[in-house]
CSV table of C-alpha atoms in Angstrom, one decimal:
chain,number,residue,atom,x,y,z
A,644,MET,CA,0.0,0.0,0.0
A,645,ASN,CA,1.4,3.4,-1.0
A,646,ALA,CA,0.2,5.6,1.9
A,647,CYS,CA,1.2,8.9,0.4
A,648,SER,CA,3.7,9.5,-2.3
A,649,SER,CA,3.5,13.3,-2.2
A,650,ALA,CA,6.5,14.7,-0.4
A,651,LEU,CA,4.1,17.4,0.9
A,652,PHE,CA,3.2,14.7,3.5
A,653,THR,CA,5.7,16.3,5.9
A,654,ASP,CA,5.6,18.9,8.6
A,655,PHE,CA,6.0,22.5,7.5
A,656,TYR,CA,9.0,23.0,9.7
A,657,SER,CA,10.8,20.2,7.9
A,658,LEU,CA,10.6,22.2,4.6
A,659,SER,CA,11.5,25.5,6.3
A,660,MET,CA,14.6,23.9,7.8
A,661,ALA,CA,15.4,22.2,4.5
A,662,GLN,CA,15.4,25.6,2.8
A,663,GLY,CA,17.7,26.9,5.5
A,664,TYR,CA,20.1,24.0,5.1
A,665,TRP,CA,20.1,24.5,1.4
A,666,LYS,CA,20.8,28.2,1.6
A,667,ASN,CA,23.6,27.6,4.1
A,668,LYS,CA,25.1,24.8,2.0
A,669,MET,CA,24.5,22.4,4.9
A,670,ASN,CA,23.6,19.2,3.2
A,671,HIS,CA,26.2,16.9,4.7
A,672,ARG,CA,25.4,13.3,5.6
A,673,ALA,CA,23.4,12.8,8.8
A,674,VAL,CA,22.2,9.8,10.8
A,675,PHE,CA,18.8,9.9,12.4
A,676,GLU,CA,17.3,7.2,14.6
A,677,VAL,CA,13.7,6.2,15.4
A,678,PHE,CA,13.1,4.9,18.9
A,679,PHE,CA,10.2,5.1,21.4
A,680,ARG,CA,10.0,6.0,25.1
A,681,ARG,CA,7.3,3.7,26.5
A,682,HIS,CA,5.1,0.7,25.7
A,683,PRO,CA,1.4,1.4,24.9
A,684,SER,CA,-1.2,0.6,27.6
A,685,GLY,CA,1.4,-0.1,30.3
A,686,GLY,CA,2.5,-3.3,28.5
A,687,GLY,CA,5.8,-5.1,28.7
A,688,PHE,CA,6.7,-5.2,25.0
A,689,SER,CA,5.8,-3.6,21.7
A,690,VAL,CA,5.7,-4.8,18.0
A,691,PHE,CA,7.5,-3.1,15.2
A,692,ALA,CA,5.1,-2.7,12.2
A,693,GLY,CA,4.8,-0.6,9.1
A,694,LEU,CA,8.2,-1.2,7.5
A,695,GLU,CA,7.0,-2.5,4.1
A,696,THR,CA,4.6,0.4,3.9
A,697,LEU,CA,7.4,2.9,4.7
A,698,VAL,CA,9.9,1.4,2.2
A,699,GLU,CA,7.4,1.4,-0.6
A,700,THR,CA,6.3,5.0,0.1
A,701,LEU,CA,9.9,6.3,0.5
A,702,ARG,CA,10.8,4.9,-2.9
A,703,ASN,CA,8.0,7.0,-4.5
A,704,PHE,CA,8.2,10.0,-2.3
A,705,SER,CA,8.6,13.1,-4.5
A,706,PHE,CA,7.2,16.6,-5.3
A,707,SER,CA,4.8,16.8,-8.3
A,708,LYS,CA,4.3,20.0,-10.3
A,709,GLU,CA,1.1,20.6,-8.4
A,710,ASP,CA,3.0,20.2,-5.1
A,711,LEU,CA,5.6,22.7,-6.1
A,712,ALA,CA,3.0,25.1,-7.4
A,713,TYR,CA,1.3,25.0,-4.0
A,714,LEU,CA,4.6,25.6,-2.2
A,715,ALA,CA,5.2,28.6,-4.5
A,716,SER,CA,1.7,30.0,-3.7
A,717,LEU,CA,2.7,30.3,0.0
A,718,ASN,CA,5.3,33.0,-0.8
A,719,PHE,CA,7.7,31.5,1.7
A,720,PHE,CA,10.0,29.4,-0.4
A,721,GLU,CA,12.6,30.8,-2.8
A,722,GLU,CA,12.3,29.7,-6.5
A,723,PRO,CA,15.8,28.2,-6.7
A,724,PHE,CA,15.0,26.0,-3.6
A,725,LEU,CA,11.8,24.9,-5.3
A,726,ASP,CA,13.8,24.0,-8.4
A,727,TYR,CA,16.0,21.9,-6.1
A,728,LEU,CA,13.0,20.1,-4.8
A,729,LYS,CA,12.0,19.1,-8.4
A,730,GLU,CA,14.6,16.4,-8.3
A,731,PHE,CA,13.9,15.3,-4.7
A,732,ARG,CA,14.1,11.6,-4.1
A,733,PHE,CA,15.1,9.6,-1.1
A,734,SER,CA,18.6,8.4,-2.0
A,735,GLY,CA,19.9,7.4,1.4
A,736,ALA,CA,20.2,4.2,3.4
A,737,LEU,CA,17.6,2.8,5.7
A,738,TRP,CA,18.5,0.3,8.5
A,739,ALA,CA,15.7,-1.3,10.4
A,740,MET,CA,14.8,-4.2,12.5
A,741,ASP,CA,12.7,-6.9,10.7
A,742,GLU,CA,9.0,-6.0,10.6
A,743,GLY,CA,7.3,-8.1,13.3
A,744,THR,CA,10.2,-7.9,15.8
A,745,ILE,CA,9.4,-7.5,19.5
A,746,ILE,CA,10.8,-4.1,20.5
A,747,PHE,CA,11.6,-2.1,23.6
A,748,PRO,CA,11.9,1.6,24.7
A,749,GLN,CA,15.1,3.6,24.0
A,750,GLU,CA,16.6,1.2,21.4
A,751,PRO,CA,16.7,2.4,17.7
A,752,ILE,CA,14.3,0.5,15.5
A,753,ILE,CA,15.1,2.5,12.3
A,754,ARG,CA,18.2,4.3,11.3
A,755,ILE,CA,18.3,6.8,8.4
A,756,ASP,CA,21.7,7.6,6.8
A,757,SER,CA,21.2,10.3,4.2
A,758,SER,CA,21.7,13.9,3.4
A,759,LEU,CA,20.6,16.3,6.0
A,760,ILE,CA,17.8,17.7,3.8
A,761,GLU,CA,16.5,14.3,2.8
A,762,SER,CA,16.6,13.1,6.4
A,763,GLN,CA,14.6,16.1,7.6
A,764,ILE,CA,11.9,15.9,4.9
A,765,VAL,CA,11.1,12.3,5.5
A,766,GLU,CA,10.7,12.6,9.3
A,767,GLY,CA,7.0,13.1,9.4
A,768,LEU,CA,6.3,10.3,7.0
A,769,ILE,CA,8.4,7.8,8.9
A,770,LEU,CA,6.9,8.6,12.2
A,771,ASN,CA,3.3,8.6,10.9
A,772,ILE,CA,3.6,5.1,9.4
A,773,ILE,CA,5.6,3.4,12.0
A,774,ASN,CA,3.9,4.9,15.1
A,775,PHE,CA,0.3,4.0,14.0
A,776,GLN,CA,1.0,0.5,12.7
A,777,SER,CA,3.2,-0.4,15.7
A,778,LEU,CA,0.5,0.8,18.0
A,779,ILE,CA,-2.2,-1.3,16.4
A,780,ALA,CA,0.0,-4.4,16.0
A,781,THR,CA,0.9,-4.2,19.7
A,782,LYS,CA,-2.7,-3.7,20.7
A,783,THR,CA,-3.7,-6.8,18.7
A,784,VAL,CA,-1.1,-9.0,20.2
A,785,ARG,CA,-2.3,-8.0,23.6
A,786,VAL,CA,-5.9,-9.0,22.6
A,787,ALA,CA,-4.6,-12.3,21.2
A,788,LEU,CA,-2.6,-13.1,24.4
A,789,ALA,CA,-5.6,-12.2,26.5
A,790,SER,CA,-7.7,-14.7,24.6
A,791,ASN,CA,-5.1,-17.4,25.2
A,792,ASN,CA,-4.3,-17.3,21.5
A,793,GLY,CA,-7.9,-17.7,20.4
A,794,SER,CA,-9.2,-16.7,17.0
A,795,ILE,CA,-9.3,-12.9,16.7
A,796,MET,CA,-11.2,-11.2,13.8
A,797,GLU,CA,-10.6,-7.5,13.2
A,798,PHE,CA,-13.9,-5.7,12.7
A,799,GLY,CA,-12.8,-2.1,12.9
A,800,LEU,CA,-13.5,-0.5,9.6
A,801,ARG,CA,-16.5,1.6,10.6
A,802,ARG,CA,-14.7,3.1,13.6
A,803,ALA,CA,-11.2,3.5,12.3
A,804,GLN,CA,-9.5,6.8,11.8
A,805,GLY,CA,-10.5,7.5,8.2
A,806,PRO,CA,-9.9,5.3,5.1
A,807,ASP,CA,-6.1,5.1,5.3
A,808,GLY,CA,-6.4,4.5,9.0
A,809,ALA,CA,-8.7,1.6,8.4
A,810,LEU,CA,-6.4,0.0,5.8
A,811,SER,CA,-3.3,0.5,7.9
A,812,ALA,CA,-5.1,-0.8,11.0
A,813,SER,CA,-6.2,-4.0,9.1
A,814,ARG,CA,-2.6,-4.6,8.0
A,815,ALA,CA,-1.2,-4.0,11.4
A,816,ALA,CA,-3.8,-6.0,13.2
A,817,PHE,CA,-3.0,-9.0,10.9
A,818,ILE,CA,0.6,-8.7,11.8
A,819,GLY,CA,-0.4,-8.7,15.5
A,820,GLY,CA,-2.3,-11.9,15.1
A,821,ALA,CA,-5.8,-11.3,13.8
A,822,SER,CA,-6.9,-14.2,11.6
A,823,ALA,CA,-9.2,-12.2,9.4
A,824,THR,CA,-10.6,-8.7,8.7
A,825,SER,CA,-14.0,-7.4,7.8
A,826,ASN,CA,-12.4,-4.8,5.5
A,827,VAL,CA,-12.7,-6.2,2.0
A,828,LEU,CA,-10.3,-3.7,0.4
A,829,ALA,CA,-7.7,-4.6,3.0
A,830,GLY,CA,-8.3,-8.3,2.1
A,831,LYS,CA,-7.6,-7.5,-1.5
A,832,ILE,CA,-4.5,-5.3,-1.0
A,833,PHE,CA,-2.8,-7.3,1.7
A,834,ASP,CA,-4.1,-10.8,1.0
A,835,ILE,CA,-5.8,-11.0,4.4
A,836,PRO,CA,-8.7,-13.5,4.8
A,837,VAL,CA,-12.0,-11.6,5.1
A,838,ALA,CA,-14.8,-12.6,7.4
A,839,GLY,CA,-18.2,-11.4,8.7
A,840,THR,CA,-21.6,-12.7,9.8
A,841,MET,CA,-24.8,-10.8,9.5
A,842,ALA,CA,-26.1,-7.5,10.9
A,843,HIS,CA,-29.1,-6.9,13.2
A,844,SER,CA,-30.7,-5.1,10.2
A,845,TRP,CA,-30.7,-8.4,8.3
A,846,VAL,CA,-32.7,-10.0,11.0
A,847,MET,CA,-35.0,-7.0,11.4
A,848,SER,CA,-35.7,-6.9,7.6
A,849,PHE,CA,-37.5,-10.3,7.7
A,850,PRO,CA,-41.0,-11.0,9.0
A,851,GLY,CA,-39.4,-13.1,11.8
A,852,GLU,CA,-36.1,-14.1,13.2
A,853,GLU,CA,-36.4,-17.7,12.1
A,854,ASP,CA,-37.1,-16.5,8.5
A,855,ALA,CA,-34.0,-14.4,8.6
A,856,PHE,CA,-31.9,-17.3,9.8
A,857,ARG,CA,-33.3,-19.7,7.3
A,858,SER,CA,-32.7,-17.4,4.4
A,859,TYR,CA,-29.1,-16.7,5.4
A,860,ALA,CA,-28.5,-20.5,5.9
A,861,SER,CA,-29.8,-21.2,2.4
A,862,LEU,CA,-27.5,-18.6,0.9
A,863,TYR,CA,-24.3,-19.5,2.9
A,864,PRO,CA,-24.8,-23.1,4.2
A,865,ASP,CA,-21.1,-23.6,4.6
A,866,LYS,CA,-20.4,-20.4,6.6
A,867,THR,CA,-23.5,-19.9,8.6
A,868,ILE,CA,-23.2,-17.9,11.9
A,869,PHE,CA,-26.5,-16.7,13.4
A,870,LEU,CA,-26.6,-13.3,15.2
A,871,ILE,CA,-28.9,-14.3,18.1
A,872,ASP,CA,-29.2,-11.1,20.2
A,873,THR,CA,-31.5,-8.9,18.0
A,874,TYR,CA,-34.6,-9.6,20.1
A,875,ASP,CA,-33.8,-11.8,23.1
A,876,THR,CA,-30.8,-14.2,23.1
A,877,LEU,CA,-32.2,-16.9,25.3
A,878,LYS,CA,-35.9,-16.7,24.8
A,879,CYS,CA,-35.9,-16.7,21.1
A,880,GLY,CA,-32.5,-16.1,19.5
A,881,ILE,CA,-30.8,-19.4,20.4
A,882,LYS,CA,-34.1,-21.3,19.9
A,883,ASN,CA,-34.5,-20.1,16.3
A,884,ALA,CA,-30.8,-20.7,15.6
A,885,LEU,CA,-31.3,-24.3,16.7
A,886,THR,CA,-34.4,-24.8,14.6
A,887,VAL,CA,-32.5,-23.7,11.4
A,888,GLY,CA,-29.3,-25.3,12.6
A,889,LYS,CA,-31.0,-28.7,12.8
A,890,GLU,CA,-32.0,-28.3,9.2
A,891,LEU,CA,-28.4,-27.5,8.3
A,892,ALA,CA,-27.2,-30.5,10.3
A,893,ALA,CA,-29.6,-32.8,8.3
A,894,ALA,CA,-27.9,-31.6,5.2
A,895,GLY,CA,-24.4,-32.3,6.7
A,896,LYS,CA,-23.6,-28.7,7.5
A,897,ASN,CA,-22.4,-27.1,10.7
A,898,PHE,CA,-23.3,-23.7,12.1
A,899,GLY,CA,-22.3,-21.2,14.8
A,900,VAL,CA,-23.8,-18.3,16.7
A,901,ARG,CA,-22.7,-14.8,17.6
A,902,LEU,CA,-23.3,-12.6,20.6
A,903,ASP,CA,-23.0,-8.8,20.3
A,904,SER,CA,-24.6,-7.5,23.5
A,905,GLY,CA,-25.5,-8.3,27.0
A,906,ASP,CA,-23.6,-10.1,29.7
A,907,ILE,CA,-21.2,-12.0,27.4
A,908,HIS,CA,-20.0,-14.3,30.1
A,909,TYR,CA,-23.4,-15.4,31.4
A,910,LEU,CA,-24.9,-15.6,27.8
A,911,SER,CA,-22.0,-17.6,26.4
A,912,VAL,CA,-22.2,-20.1,29.2
A,913,GLU,CA,-26.0,-20.5,28.8
A,914,VAL,CA,-25.8,-20.7,25.0
A,915,ARG,CA,-23.0,-23.3,25.2
A,916,ARG,CA,-25.2,-25.4,27.6
A,917,ILE,CA,-28.2,-25.2,25.3
A,918,LEU,CA,-26.1,-26.1,22.2
A,919,ASP,CA,-24.5,-29.0,23.9
A,920,GLU,CA,-27.8,-30.3,25.3
A,921,ALA,CA,-29.3,-30.1,21.7
A,922,GLY,CA,-26.4,-32.2,20.4
A,923,PHE,CA,-24.3,-29.4,18.8
A,924,PRO,CA,-21.0,-29.4,20.7
A,925,HIS,CA,-19.1,-28.3,17.6
A,926,ALA,CA,-21.3,-25.2,17.1
A,927,GLY,CA,-19.0,-22.3,17.8
A,928,ILE,CA,-19.7,-19.1,19.7
A,929,THR,CA,-18.3,-15.8,18.4
A,930,VAL,CA,-18.6,-12.6,20.5
A,931,SER,CA,-18.2,-8.9,19.7
A,932,ASN,CA,-19.4,-5.7,21.4
A,933,ASP,CA,-16.6,-3.1,22.2
A,934,LEU,CA,-14.0,-5.7,23.3
A,935,ASP,CA,-10.5,-5.0,24.3
A,936,GLU,CA,-7.7,-7.0,26.0
A,937,TYR,CA,-9.0,-6.3,29.5
A,938,ILE,CA,-12.5,-7.6,28.7
A,939,VAL,CA,-11.1,-10.5,26.8
A,940,ASP,CA,-8.7,-11.4,29.6
A,941,THR,CA,-11.5,-11.3,32.1
A,942,LEU,CA,-13.8,-13.5,30.0
A,943,THR,CA,-11.0,-16.0,29.3
A,944,LYS,CA,-9.9,-16.3,32.9
A,945,ALA,CA,-13.6,-16.8,33.9
A,946,GLY,CA,-13.7,-19.7,31.5
A,947,ALA,CA,-16.3,-18.3,29.1
A,948,PRO,CA,-16.8,-20.9,26.3
A,949,ILE,CA,-15.9,-18.5,23.4
A,950,ASN,CA,-14.4,-19.8,20.2
A,951,ALA,CA,-13.8,-16.5,18.3
A,952,TRP,CA,-13.6,-12.8,19.1
A,953,GLY,CA,-14.7,-10.0,16.8
A,954,VAL,CA,-12.7,-7.0,17.9
A,955,GLY,CA,-13.1,-3.5,16.4
A,956,THR,CA,-13.0,0.0,17.8
A,957,ARG,CA,-10.7,-0.5,20.8
A,958,MET,CA,-8.2,-2.4,18.7
A,959,VAL,CA,-7.9,-0.5,15.5
A,960,THR,CA,-7.9,2.9,17.2
A,961,GLY,CA,-5.4,2.0,20.0
A,962,GLY,CA,-8.2,2.0,22.6
A,963,ASP,CA,-6.9,3.5,25.8
A,964,GLU,CA,-3.7,4.6,24.1
A,965,ALA,CA,-3.9,7.6,21.7
A,966,ALA,CA,-0.5,7.2,20.0
A,967,PHE,CA,2.7,5.2,19.9
A,968,SER,CA,5.6,7.2,21.4
A,969,GLY,CA,8.1,6.9,18.6
A,970,ILE,CA,10.4,9.9,18.0
A,971,TYR,CA,13.1,10.8,15.4
A,972,LYS,CA,16.4,12.2,16.6
A,973,LEU,CA,19.8,13.1,15.1
A,974,ALA,CA,22.4,10.6,16.3
A,975,ALA,CA,25.5,11.6,14.3
A,976,LYS,CA,26.6,14.1,11.6
A,977,ASP,CA,29.4,14.3,9.0
A,978,ASP,CA,32.1,16.7,10.0
A,979,GLY,CA,32.8,17.6,6.4
A,980,THR,CA,35.7,15.1,6.1
A,981,GLY,CA,33.6,11.9,5.9
A,982,LYS,CA,33.9,11.3,9.6
A,983,PHE,CA,30.8,11.1,11.8
A,984,ILE,CA,30.6,13.1,15.0
A,985,PRO,CA,28.1,11.7,17.6
A,986,THR,CA,25.4,14.1,18.6
A,987,ILE,CA,23.2,14.2,21.7
A,988,LYS,CA,20.0,16.0,22.8
A,989,PHE,CA,20.6,17.0,26.4
A,990,SER,CA,17.6,17.5,28.8
A,991,ASP,CA,17.0,18.1,32.4
A,992,ASN,CA,14.7,15.1,32.1
A,993,PRO,CA,17.1,12.1,32.1
A,994,GLU,CA,14.7,10.0,30.0
A,995,LYS,CA,14.7,12.7,27.3
A,996,THR,CA,18.5,12.8,27.0
A,997,THR,CA,19.3,10.8,23.9
A,998,ASN,CA,21.9,8.1,23.4
A,999,PRO,CA,24.6,9.5,21.0
A,1000,GLY,CA,26.3,8.0,18.0
A,1001,ILE,CA,25.4,5.4,15.3
A,1002,LYS,CA,24.2,2.3,17.1
A,1003,GLN,CA,23.4,-1.3,16.7
A,1004,VAL,CA,21.0,-3.3,18.9
A,1005,TRP,CA,21.9,-6.9,20.1
A,1006,ARG,CA,19.5,-9.4,21.5
A,1007,ILE,CA,21.2,-11.5,24.1
A,1008,LYS,CA,19.7,-15.1,24.4
A,1009,ASP,CA,20.7,-18.0,26.6
A,1010,GLU,CA,21.4,-21.5,25.5
A,1011,LYS,CA,17.7,-22.3,25.4
A,1012,GLY,CA,17.0,-19.3,23.1
A,1013,GLN,CA,15.3,-17.2,25.8
A,1014,ALA,CA,15.8,-13.5,25.4
A,1015,LEU,CA,17.7,-12.0,28.4
A,1016,ALA,CA,18.4,-8.4,27.4
A,1017,ASP,CA,18.8,-6.0,24.5
A,1018,ILE,CA,22.1,-4.2,24.3
A,1019,MET,CA,22.8,-1.0,22.4
A,1020,SER,CA,26.4,-0.6,21.2
A,1021,LEU,CA,28.3,1.8,18.9
A,1022,ASP,CA,28.2,0.6,15.3
A,1023,ASP,CA,31.8,1.4,14.4
A,1024,PRO,CA,33.6,-1.0,12.0
A,1025,ALA,CA,36.9,0.6,12.9
A,1026,GLU,CA,36.5,-0.2,16.6
A,1027,PRO,CA,33.9,-2.9,17.0
A,1028,ASP,CA,31.7,-2.6,20.1
A,1029,ILE,CA,30.2,-6.1,20.1
A,1030,PRO,CA,29.0,-8.2,23.1
A,1031,GLU,CA,31.4,-11.1,23.3
A,1032,LYS,CA,30.6,-14.7,24.2
A,1033,GLY,CA,32.4,-16.2,27.2
A,1034,LYS,CA,33.5,-12.8,28.5
A,1035,ARG,CA,32.2,-11.1,31.7
A,1036,GLN,CA,30.9,-7.7,30.6
A,1037,VAL,CA,29.1,-4.9,32.3
A,1038,PHE,CA,26.0,-3.3,30.7
A,1039,TRP,CA,24.5,-0.1,31.9
A,1040,HIS,CA,21.1,1.5,32.1
A,1041,PRO,CA,20.5,3.7,29.0
A,1042,GLN,CA,19.8,6.8,31.1
A,1043,ALA,CA,23.5,6.8,32.1
A,1044,ASP,CA,22.8,6.4,35.8
A,1045,TYR,CA,24.3,3.9,38.3
A,1046,ARG,CA,22.1,0.9,37.3
A,1047,HIS,CA,24.0,-1.9,35.7
A,1048,PHE,CA,24.5,-5.6,35.5
A,1049,PHE,CA,27.2,-8.1,34.8
A,1050,HIS,CA,26.7,-10.9,32.3
A,1051,ILE,CA,28.6,-13.6,30.6
A,1052,ILE,CA,27.1,-14.6,27.3
A,1053,SER,CA,27.0,-18.4,27.2
A,1054,LEU,CA,29.1,-20.1,24.5
A,1055,ASP,CA,25.8,-21.8,23.6
A,1056,GLY,CA,23.9,-18.6,23.7
A,1057,SER,CA,23.7,-15.8,21.1
A,1058,ALA,CA,24.1,-12.1,20.5
A,1059,GLU,CA,21.9,-11.3,17.5
A,1060,PRO,CA,22.2,-7.9,15.7
A,1061,LEU,CA,18.7,-6.6,15.1
A,1062,LEU,CA,19.3,-3.6,12.7
A,1063,LYS,CA,19.7,-4.6,9.1
A,1064,LYS,CA,20.2,-2.5,6.0
A,1065,HIS,CA,17.0,-2.5,3.9
A,1066,LEU,CA,17.7,0.4,1.5
A,1067,GLU,CA,21.0,1.6,0.0
A,1068,ASN,CA,21.1,4.7,-2.2
A,1069,GLY,CA,17.3,4.5,-2.2
A,1070,ASN,CA,17.2,1.0,-3.6
A,1071,VAL,CA,15.8,-2.1,-1.9
A,1072,LEU,CA,18.4,-4.5,-0.6
A,1073,LEU,CA,16.1,-6.8,1.4
A,1074,PRO,CA,12.7,-7.7,-0.2
A,1075,SER,CA,9.7,-7.5,2.1
A,1076,PRO,CA,8.4,-10.9,3.2
A,1077,PRO,CA,4.8,-11.9,2.8
A,1078,LEU,CA,2.5,-10.4,5.4
A,1079,LYS,CA,1.8,-13.9,6.7
A,1080,ALA,CA,5.5,-14.4,7.4
A,1081,VAL,CA,5.6,-11.1,9.3
A,1082,GLN,CA,2.7,-12.3,11.4
A,1083,GLN,CA,4.6,-15.5,12.1
A,1084,LYS,CA,7.7,-13.5,13.0
A,1085,VAL,CA,5.8,-11.9,15.8
A,1086,GLN,CA,4.7,-15.3,17.2
A,1087,ASP,CA,8.2,-16.7,16.9
A,1088,ASP,CA,9.7,-13.7,18.7
A,1089,LEU,CA,7.1,-13.9,21.5
A,1090,LYS,CA,8.2,-17.4,22.2
A,1091,ASP,CA,11.7,-16.1,23.1
A,1092,PHE,CA,10.4,-14.1,26.0
A,1093,ASP,CA,9.3,-15.3,29.5
A,1094,GLN,CA,5.6,-15.1,30.2
A,1095,SER,CA,6.3,-12.4,32.9
A,1096,TYR,CA,7.0,-9.9,30.1
A,1097,LYS,CA,3.7,-10.7,28.4
A,1098,ARG,CA,1.3,-10.2,31.3
A,1099,ILE,CA,-1.6,-7.8,30.4
A,1100,LEU,CA,-1.2,-6.1,33.8
A,1101,ASN,CA,2.0,-5.3,35.7
A,1102,PRO,CA,4.4,-7.0,33.3
A,1103,HIS,CA,8.1,-7.6,34.2
A,1104,ILE,CA,10.5,-5.0,32.8
A,1105,TYR,CA,12.8,-6.3,30.2
A,1106,LYS,CA,16.4,-5.1,30.3
A,1107,VAL,CA,17.5,-2.6,27.7
A,1108,SER,CA,21.1,-1.5,28.3
A,1109,VAL,CA,24.2,0.1,26.8
A,1110,THR,CA,27.8,-1.0,26.5
A,1111,GLU,CA,30.5,0.5,28.6
A,1112,ARG,CA,31.8,2.4,25.5
A,1113,LEU,CA,28.4,3.9,24.7
A,1114,ARG,CA,27.8,4.9,28.3
A,1115,THR,CA,31.3,6.6,28.5
A,1116,LEU,CA,30.6,8.5,25.3
A,1117,LYS,CA,27.2,9.7,26.6
A,1118,LEU,CA,28.7,10.8,29.9
A,1119,ASP,CA,31.5,12.7,28.1
A,1120,LEU,CA,29.1,14.5,25.9
A,1121,ILE,CA,26.9,15.4,28.8
A,1122,LYS,CA,29.9,16.9,30.7
A,1123,THR,CA,30.9,18.8,27.6
A,1124,HIS,CA,27.5,20.4,27.3
A,1125,LEU,CA,27.3,21.2,31.0
A,1126,ALA,CA,30.7,22.9,30.7
A,1127,ASP,CA,29.4,25.0,27.9
């Protein structure tokens, strides 16, 4: 999906700064990094999503004649600068973690190595795509975990944030573990299975509920799910479903029912009892009605006999979380000789002081493949800063305070670099995997983490640390800025 190929999809200050850089002949190479500060919804992990969308959009990101005419009409940009923008294309390098990777605060998930002007103009695009899709993918994983890995169907089109929000949310929700979407266009574009049952309006359009069910069953005998709460779930809904369901069973067909209102726990238990007593133990129960991970978790732990979950509004909008906290900061700049100088944003708030320099992220695992910590190091080929096996090393808290731990990476363990080069000179180096493979990547990554990090409430905090060299660099730069 090409979210927006117009390079006007950027913040105005990016263009005003770009003109300033251009006039001052400041278009040296610069390295920016994307990282985030906290997990959504108080969770213990997040999911990296949106990379394929970003790569595709970056490759087509340009200013059309109409775009440049609009900029000229603002009477803010000089004509020679607009002439420069005519040839604008992203020609830099993009490093990123694989889409679907489990990620944690402070560590870079994307690195942009390009000219200063290019890096500045693409900031808004990068954050818009990555922040939204990572938020929805993370929310969906939480719902799936709450359901004890039940079947999650994404039903959010009608409440999503506009058409692009609906499409992006469907894509991200599938990455996070949704088995299907109600969004037919998303199904076509992303090859996601589509699903749906019937609306209350279908039932209300017929003389009676039984008539509505029988008509639907005759149309879709192999995919019949009766919506049984239009009038009264237990007094007539389930009874009419059984009447028509028996007719389907006589023809060798199965059926299911859906609940969309009321006390879902009580009703699902009663409906399950009625179905079982009638000889239909394989008739599934699907539920919907403003579900989120907290409601799903409560119902699952209460033993509600639910086979599938239709989740919409609170999943595709982020629910209790308005936005993902991803940010884009300068990490290093060319000094004019081809050498990179590390940069730092200093703040009175320790959590807002950035980690300087061009970095790599290493996932440390034990001999059983369980993730123990993520380590940020300086990515310097001339002086490698790599966690070594069999050596006792100290790793520090990224806020450069006193917190640290010692660790010896087992000879049978691993230290896996997470950032890989996906674009070089604006060209694709690593092709995007099928979306189903990205979804599987999430599930495979989750298996590497202890259950304590995946709790819906009060999860354990996973260690993200820095090497001794990176900590020393950060402290030196802080001292330098304080001295100034």
